[in-house]
PDB file of C-alpha atoms in Angstrom:
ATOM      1  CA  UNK A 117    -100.881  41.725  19.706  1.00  0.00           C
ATOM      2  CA  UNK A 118    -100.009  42.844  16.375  1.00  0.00           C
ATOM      3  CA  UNK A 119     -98.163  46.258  17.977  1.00  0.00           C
ATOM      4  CA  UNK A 120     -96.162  43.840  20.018  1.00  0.00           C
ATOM      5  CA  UNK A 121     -95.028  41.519  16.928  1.00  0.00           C
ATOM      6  CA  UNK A 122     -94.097  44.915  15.060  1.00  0.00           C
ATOM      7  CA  UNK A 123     -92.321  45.959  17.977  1.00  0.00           C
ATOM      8  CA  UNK A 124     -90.297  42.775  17.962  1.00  0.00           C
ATOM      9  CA  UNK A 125     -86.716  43.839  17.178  1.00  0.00           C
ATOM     10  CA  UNK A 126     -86.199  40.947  14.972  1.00  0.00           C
ATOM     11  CA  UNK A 127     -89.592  41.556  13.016  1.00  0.00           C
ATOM     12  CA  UNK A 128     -88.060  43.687  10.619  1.00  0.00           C
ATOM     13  CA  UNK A 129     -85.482  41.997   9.535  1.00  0.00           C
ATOM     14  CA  UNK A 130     -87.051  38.747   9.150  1.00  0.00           C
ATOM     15  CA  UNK A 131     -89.865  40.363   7.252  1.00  0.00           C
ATOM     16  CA  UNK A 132     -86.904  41.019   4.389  1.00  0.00           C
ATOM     17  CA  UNK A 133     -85.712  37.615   4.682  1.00  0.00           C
ATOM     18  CA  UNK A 134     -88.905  36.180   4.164  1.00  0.00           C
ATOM     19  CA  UNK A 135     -88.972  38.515   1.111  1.00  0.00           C
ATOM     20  CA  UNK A 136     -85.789  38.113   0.188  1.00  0.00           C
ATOM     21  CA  UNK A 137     -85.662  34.654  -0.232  1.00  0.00           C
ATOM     22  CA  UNK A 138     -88.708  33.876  -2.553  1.00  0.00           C
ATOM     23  CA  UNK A 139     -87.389  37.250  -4.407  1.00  0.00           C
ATOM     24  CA  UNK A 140     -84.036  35.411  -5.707  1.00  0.00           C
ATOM     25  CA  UNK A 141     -85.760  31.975  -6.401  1.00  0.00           C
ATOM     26  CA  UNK A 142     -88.132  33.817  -8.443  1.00  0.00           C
ATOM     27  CA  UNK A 143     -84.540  35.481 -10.125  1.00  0.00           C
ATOM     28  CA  UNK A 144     -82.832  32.037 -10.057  1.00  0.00           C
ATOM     29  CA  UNK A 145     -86.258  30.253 -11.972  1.00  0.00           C
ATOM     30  CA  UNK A 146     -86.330  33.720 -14.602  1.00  0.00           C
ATOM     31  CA  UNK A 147     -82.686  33.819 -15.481  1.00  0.00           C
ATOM     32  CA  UNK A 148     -82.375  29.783 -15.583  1.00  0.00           C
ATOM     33  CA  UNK A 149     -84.673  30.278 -18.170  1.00  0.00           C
ATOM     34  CA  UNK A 150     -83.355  32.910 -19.950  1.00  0.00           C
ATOM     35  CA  UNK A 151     -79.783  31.610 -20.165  1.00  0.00           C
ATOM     36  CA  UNK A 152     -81.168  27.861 -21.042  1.00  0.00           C
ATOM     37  CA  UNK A 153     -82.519  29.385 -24.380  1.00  0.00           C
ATOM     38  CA  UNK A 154     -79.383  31.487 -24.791  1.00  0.00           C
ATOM     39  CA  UNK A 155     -76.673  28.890 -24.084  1.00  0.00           C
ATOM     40  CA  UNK A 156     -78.312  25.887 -26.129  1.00  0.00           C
ATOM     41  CA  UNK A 157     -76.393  26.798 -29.276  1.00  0.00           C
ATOM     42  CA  UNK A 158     -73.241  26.297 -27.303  1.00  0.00           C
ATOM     43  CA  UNK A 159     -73.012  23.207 -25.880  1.00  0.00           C
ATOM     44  CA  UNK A 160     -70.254  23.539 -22.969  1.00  0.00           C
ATOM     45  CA  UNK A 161     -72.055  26.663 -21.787  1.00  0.00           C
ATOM     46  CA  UNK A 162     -75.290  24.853 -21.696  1.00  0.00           C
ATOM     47  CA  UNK A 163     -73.569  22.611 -19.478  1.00  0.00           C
ATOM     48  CA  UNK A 164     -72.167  24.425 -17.191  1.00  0.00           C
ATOM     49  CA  UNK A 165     -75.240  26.440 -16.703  1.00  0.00           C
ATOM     50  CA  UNK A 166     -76.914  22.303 -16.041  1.00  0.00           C
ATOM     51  CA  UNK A 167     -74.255  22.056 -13.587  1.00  0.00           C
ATOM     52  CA  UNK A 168     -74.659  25.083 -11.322  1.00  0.00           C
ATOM     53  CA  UNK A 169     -78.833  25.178 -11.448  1.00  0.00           C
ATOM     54  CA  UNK A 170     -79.066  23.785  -8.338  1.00  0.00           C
ATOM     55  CA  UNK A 171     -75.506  24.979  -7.010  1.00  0.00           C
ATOM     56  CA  UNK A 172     -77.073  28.675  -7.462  1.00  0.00           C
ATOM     57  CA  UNK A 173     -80.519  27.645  -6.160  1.00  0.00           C
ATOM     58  CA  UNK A 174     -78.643  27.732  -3.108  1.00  0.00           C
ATOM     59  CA  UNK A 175     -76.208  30.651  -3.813  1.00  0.00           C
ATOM     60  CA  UNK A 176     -78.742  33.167  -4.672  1.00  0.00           C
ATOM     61  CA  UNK A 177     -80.855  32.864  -1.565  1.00  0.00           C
ATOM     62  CA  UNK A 178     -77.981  33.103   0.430  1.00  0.00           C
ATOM     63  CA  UNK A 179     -77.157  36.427  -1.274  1.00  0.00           C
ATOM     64  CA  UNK A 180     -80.019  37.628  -0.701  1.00  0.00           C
ATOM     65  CA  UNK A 181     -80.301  36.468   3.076  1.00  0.00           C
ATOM     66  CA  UNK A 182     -76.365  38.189   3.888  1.00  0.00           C
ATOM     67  CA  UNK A 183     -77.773  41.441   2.442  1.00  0.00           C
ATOM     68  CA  UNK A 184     -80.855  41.214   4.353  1.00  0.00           C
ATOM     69  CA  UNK A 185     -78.440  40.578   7.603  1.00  0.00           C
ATOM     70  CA  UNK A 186     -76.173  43.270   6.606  1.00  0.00           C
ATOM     71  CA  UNK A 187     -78.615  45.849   6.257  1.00  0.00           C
ATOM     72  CA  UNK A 188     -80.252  45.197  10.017  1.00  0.00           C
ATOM     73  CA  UNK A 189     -79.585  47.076  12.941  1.00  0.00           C
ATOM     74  CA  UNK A 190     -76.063  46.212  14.523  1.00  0.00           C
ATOM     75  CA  UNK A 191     -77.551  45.877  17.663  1.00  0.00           C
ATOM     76  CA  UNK A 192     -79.771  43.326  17.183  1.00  0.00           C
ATOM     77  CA  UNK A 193     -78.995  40.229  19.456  1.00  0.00           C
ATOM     78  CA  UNK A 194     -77.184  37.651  17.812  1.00  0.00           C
ATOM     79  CA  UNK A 195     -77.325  39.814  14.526  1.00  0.00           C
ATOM     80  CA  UNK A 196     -73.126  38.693  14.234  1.00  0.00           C
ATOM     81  CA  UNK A 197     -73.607  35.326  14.734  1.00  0.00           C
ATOM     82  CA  UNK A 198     -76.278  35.185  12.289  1.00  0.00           C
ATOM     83  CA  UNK A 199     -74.077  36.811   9.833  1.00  0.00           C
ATOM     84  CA  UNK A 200     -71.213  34.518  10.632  1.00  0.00           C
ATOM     85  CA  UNK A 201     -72.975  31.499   9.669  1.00  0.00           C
ATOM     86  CA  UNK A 202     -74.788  32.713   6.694  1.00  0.00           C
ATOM     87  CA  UNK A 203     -71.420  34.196   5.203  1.00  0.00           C
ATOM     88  CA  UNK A 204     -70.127  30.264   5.734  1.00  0.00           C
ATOM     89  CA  UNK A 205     -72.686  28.495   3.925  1.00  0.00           C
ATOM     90  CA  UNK A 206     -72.838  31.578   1.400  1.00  0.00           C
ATOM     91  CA  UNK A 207     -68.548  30.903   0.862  1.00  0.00           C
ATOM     92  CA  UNK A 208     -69.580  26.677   1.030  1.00  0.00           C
ATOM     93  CA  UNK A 209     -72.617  27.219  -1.772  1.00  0.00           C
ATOM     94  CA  UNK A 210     -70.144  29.472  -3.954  1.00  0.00           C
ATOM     95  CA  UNK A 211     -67.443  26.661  -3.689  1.00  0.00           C
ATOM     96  CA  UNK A 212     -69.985  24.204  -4.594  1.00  0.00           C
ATOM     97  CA  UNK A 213     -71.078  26.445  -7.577  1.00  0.00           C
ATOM     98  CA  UNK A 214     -67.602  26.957  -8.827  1.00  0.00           C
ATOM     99  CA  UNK A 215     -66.854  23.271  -8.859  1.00  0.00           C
ATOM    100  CA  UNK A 216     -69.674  22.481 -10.507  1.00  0.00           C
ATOM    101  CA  UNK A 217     -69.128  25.501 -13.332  1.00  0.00           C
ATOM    102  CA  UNK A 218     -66.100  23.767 -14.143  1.00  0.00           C
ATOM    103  CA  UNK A 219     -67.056  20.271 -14.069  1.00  0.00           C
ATOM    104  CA  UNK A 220     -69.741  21.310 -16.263  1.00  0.00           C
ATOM    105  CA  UNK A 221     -67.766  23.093 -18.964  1.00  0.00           C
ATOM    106  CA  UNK A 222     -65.490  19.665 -18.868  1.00  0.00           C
ATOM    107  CA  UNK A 223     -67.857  17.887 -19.345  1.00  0.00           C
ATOM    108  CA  UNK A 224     -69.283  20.047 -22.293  1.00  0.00           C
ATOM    109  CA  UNK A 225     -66.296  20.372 -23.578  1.00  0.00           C
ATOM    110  CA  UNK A 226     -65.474  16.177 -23.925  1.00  0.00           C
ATOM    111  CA  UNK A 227     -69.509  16.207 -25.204  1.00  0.00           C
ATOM    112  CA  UNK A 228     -68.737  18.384 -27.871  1.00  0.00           C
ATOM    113  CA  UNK A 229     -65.612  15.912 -29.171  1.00  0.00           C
ATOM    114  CA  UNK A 230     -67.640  12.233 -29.465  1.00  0.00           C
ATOM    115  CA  UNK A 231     -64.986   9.341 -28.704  1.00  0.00           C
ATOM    116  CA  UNK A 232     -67.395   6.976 -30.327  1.00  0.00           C
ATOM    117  CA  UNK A 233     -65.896   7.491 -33.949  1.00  0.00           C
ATOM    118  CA  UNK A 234     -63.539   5.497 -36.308  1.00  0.00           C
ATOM    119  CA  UNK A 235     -60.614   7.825 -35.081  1.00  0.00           C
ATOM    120  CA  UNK A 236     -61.015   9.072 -31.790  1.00  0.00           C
ATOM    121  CA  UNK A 237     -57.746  10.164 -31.346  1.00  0.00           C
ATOM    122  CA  UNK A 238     -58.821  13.657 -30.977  1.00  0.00           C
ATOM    123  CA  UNK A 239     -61.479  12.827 -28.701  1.00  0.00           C
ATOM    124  CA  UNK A 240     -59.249  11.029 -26.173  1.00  0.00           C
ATOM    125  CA  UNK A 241     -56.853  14.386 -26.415  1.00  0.00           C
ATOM    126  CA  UNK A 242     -59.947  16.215 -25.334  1.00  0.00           C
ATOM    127  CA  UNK A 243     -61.253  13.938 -22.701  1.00  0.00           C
ATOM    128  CA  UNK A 244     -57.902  13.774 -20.935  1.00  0.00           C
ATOM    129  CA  UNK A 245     -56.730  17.290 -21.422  1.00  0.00           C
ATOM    130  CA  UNK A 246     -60.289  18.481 -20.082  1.00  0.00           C
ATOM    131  CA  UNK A 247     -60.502  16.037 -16.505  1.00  0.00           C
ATOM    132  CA  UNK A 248     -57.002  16.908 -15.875  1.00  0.00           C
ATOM    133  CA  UNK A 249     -57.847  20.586 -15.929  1.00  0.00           C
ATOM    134  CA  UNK A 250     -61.303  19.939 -14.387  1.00  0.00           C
ATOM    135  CA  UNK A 251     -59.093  18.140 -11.479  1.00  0.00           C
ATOM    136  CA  UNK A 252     -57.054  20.489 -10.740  1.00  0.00           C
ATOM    137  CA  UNK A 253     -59.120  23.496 -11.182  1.00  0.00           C
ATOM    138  CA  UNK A 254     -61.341  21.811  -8.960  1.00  0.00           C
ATOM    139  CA  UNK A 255     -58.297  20.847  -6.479  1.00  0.00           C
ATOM    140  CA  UNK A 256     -57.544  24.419  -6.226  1.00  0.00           C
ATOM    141  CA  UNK A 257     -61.332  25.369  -5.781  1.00  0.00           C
ATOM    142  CA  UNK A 258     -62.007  23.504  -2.749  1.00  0.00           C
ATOM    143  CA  UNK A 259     -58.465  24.342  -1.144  1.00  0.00           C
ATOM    144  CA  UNK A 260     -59.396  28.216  -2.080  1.00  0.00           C
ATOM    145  CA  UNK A 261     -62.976  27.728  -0.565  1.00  0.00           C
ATOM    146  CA  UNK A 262     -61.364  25.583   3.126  1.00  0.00           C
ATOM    147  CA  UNK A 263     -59.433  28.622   2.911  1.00  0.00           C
ATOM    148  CA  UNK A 264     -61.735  31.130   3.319  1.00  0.00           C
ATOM    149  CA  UNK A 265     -63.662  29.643   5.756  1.00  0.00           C
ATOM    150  CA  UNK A 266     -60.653  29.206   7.953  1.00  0.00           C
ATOM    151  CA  UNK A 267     -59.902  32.847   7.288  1.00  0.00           C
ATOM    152  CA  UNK A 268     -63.705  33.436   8.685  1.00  0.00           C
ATOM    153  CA  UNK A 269     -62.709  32.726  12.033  1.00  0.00           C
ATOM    154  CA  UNK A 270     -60.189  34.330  14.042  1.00  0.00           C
ATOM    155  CA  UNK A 271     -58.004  31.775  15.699  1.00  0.00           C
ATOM    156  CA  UNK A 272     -57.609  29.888  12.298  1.00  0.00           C
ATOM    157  CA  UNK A 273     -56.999  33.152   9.952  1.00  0.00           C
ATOM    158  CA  UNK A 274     -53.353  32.493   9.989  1.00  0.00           C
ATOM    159  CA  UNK A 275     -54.018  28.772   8.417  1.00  0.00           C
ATOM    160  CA  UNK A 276     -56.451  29.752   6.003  1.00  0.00           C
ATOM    161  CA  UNK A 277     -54.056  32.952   5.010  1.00  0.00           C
ATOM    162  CA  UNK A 278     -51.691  30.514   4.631  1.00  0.00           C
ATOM    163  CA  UNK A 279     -53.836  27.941   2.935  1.00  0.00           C
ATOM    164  CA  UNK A 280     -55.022  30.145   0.567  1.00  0.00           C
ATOM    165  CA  UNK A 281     -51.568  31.565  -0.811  1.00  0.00           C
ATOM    166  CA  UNK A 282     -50.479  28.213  -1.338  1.00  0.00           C
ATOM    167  CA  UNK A 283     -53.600  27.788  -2.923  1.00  0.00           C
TER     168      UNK A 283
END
């Protein structure tokens, strides 16, 4: 029974993945850690880094899982399709992290400049100046990312070349 499993084509390779994904939430947990000590003395770092935690919960995994897919055998059955998919939510998740890396700077940012003062003048300058650039940075994230995964398939890599020039 156990000669058989081994013998399973797809044994190997989802051996690594079951590896592979505890591996980079163990390296997501350690490094959250790490750069939430590091960034507290700067308060728009600290966050962004708020922002993405669970953005690159999702990211690193996914990392980890397209390497894992990459490495196997290209004649594994359905290896491509597998690969396919993961590189779309892995190119979704990194969209999703982006956006939130600048939303959270933004957001540090317009925390670091109180509007709850005598003259807030300054404050308002901030807050505007910071969602406009959020916005649009944003804006041009999610076009970028709708983009790529357009470019991912075949029939629609003309669209999202296009898409992401005007990008």
């Amino acid at each position: 029974m156990l000669l058989k499993l081994i013998a399973y084509p797809w044994f190997g390779p989802l051996l690594a993945a079951l590896l592979a994904v505890p591996l980079a939430l163990l390296a997501h947990r350690v490094a959250g850690l790490v750069l939430d000590r590091v960034t507290r003395s700067v308060p728009a770092l600290h966050a962004m880094l708020l922002a993405i935690k669970r953005p690159a919960q999702v990211v690193l995994p996914l990392v980890a899982l397209q390497l894992v897919w990459q490495a196997a055998p290209d004649d594994l059955r359905f290896i491509g399709n597998v690969r396919h998919h993961n590189g779309l939510l892995l190119i979704a998740a990194a969209t999703w992290l982006a956006v939130g890396a600048v939303s959270g700077f933004a957001e540090g940012m317009v925390k670091q400049h109180p509007s709850d003062i005598r003259d807030n003048l300054e404050a308002r300058r901030v807050l505007t100046q910071a969602r406009v650039l959020a916005r649009t940075a944003n804006s041009v994230l999610l076009v970028a990312g709708a983009a790529l995964v357009l470019m991912a398939f075949p029939g629609a890599r003309p669209v999202g070349a296009s898409l992401l020039a005007s990008a």
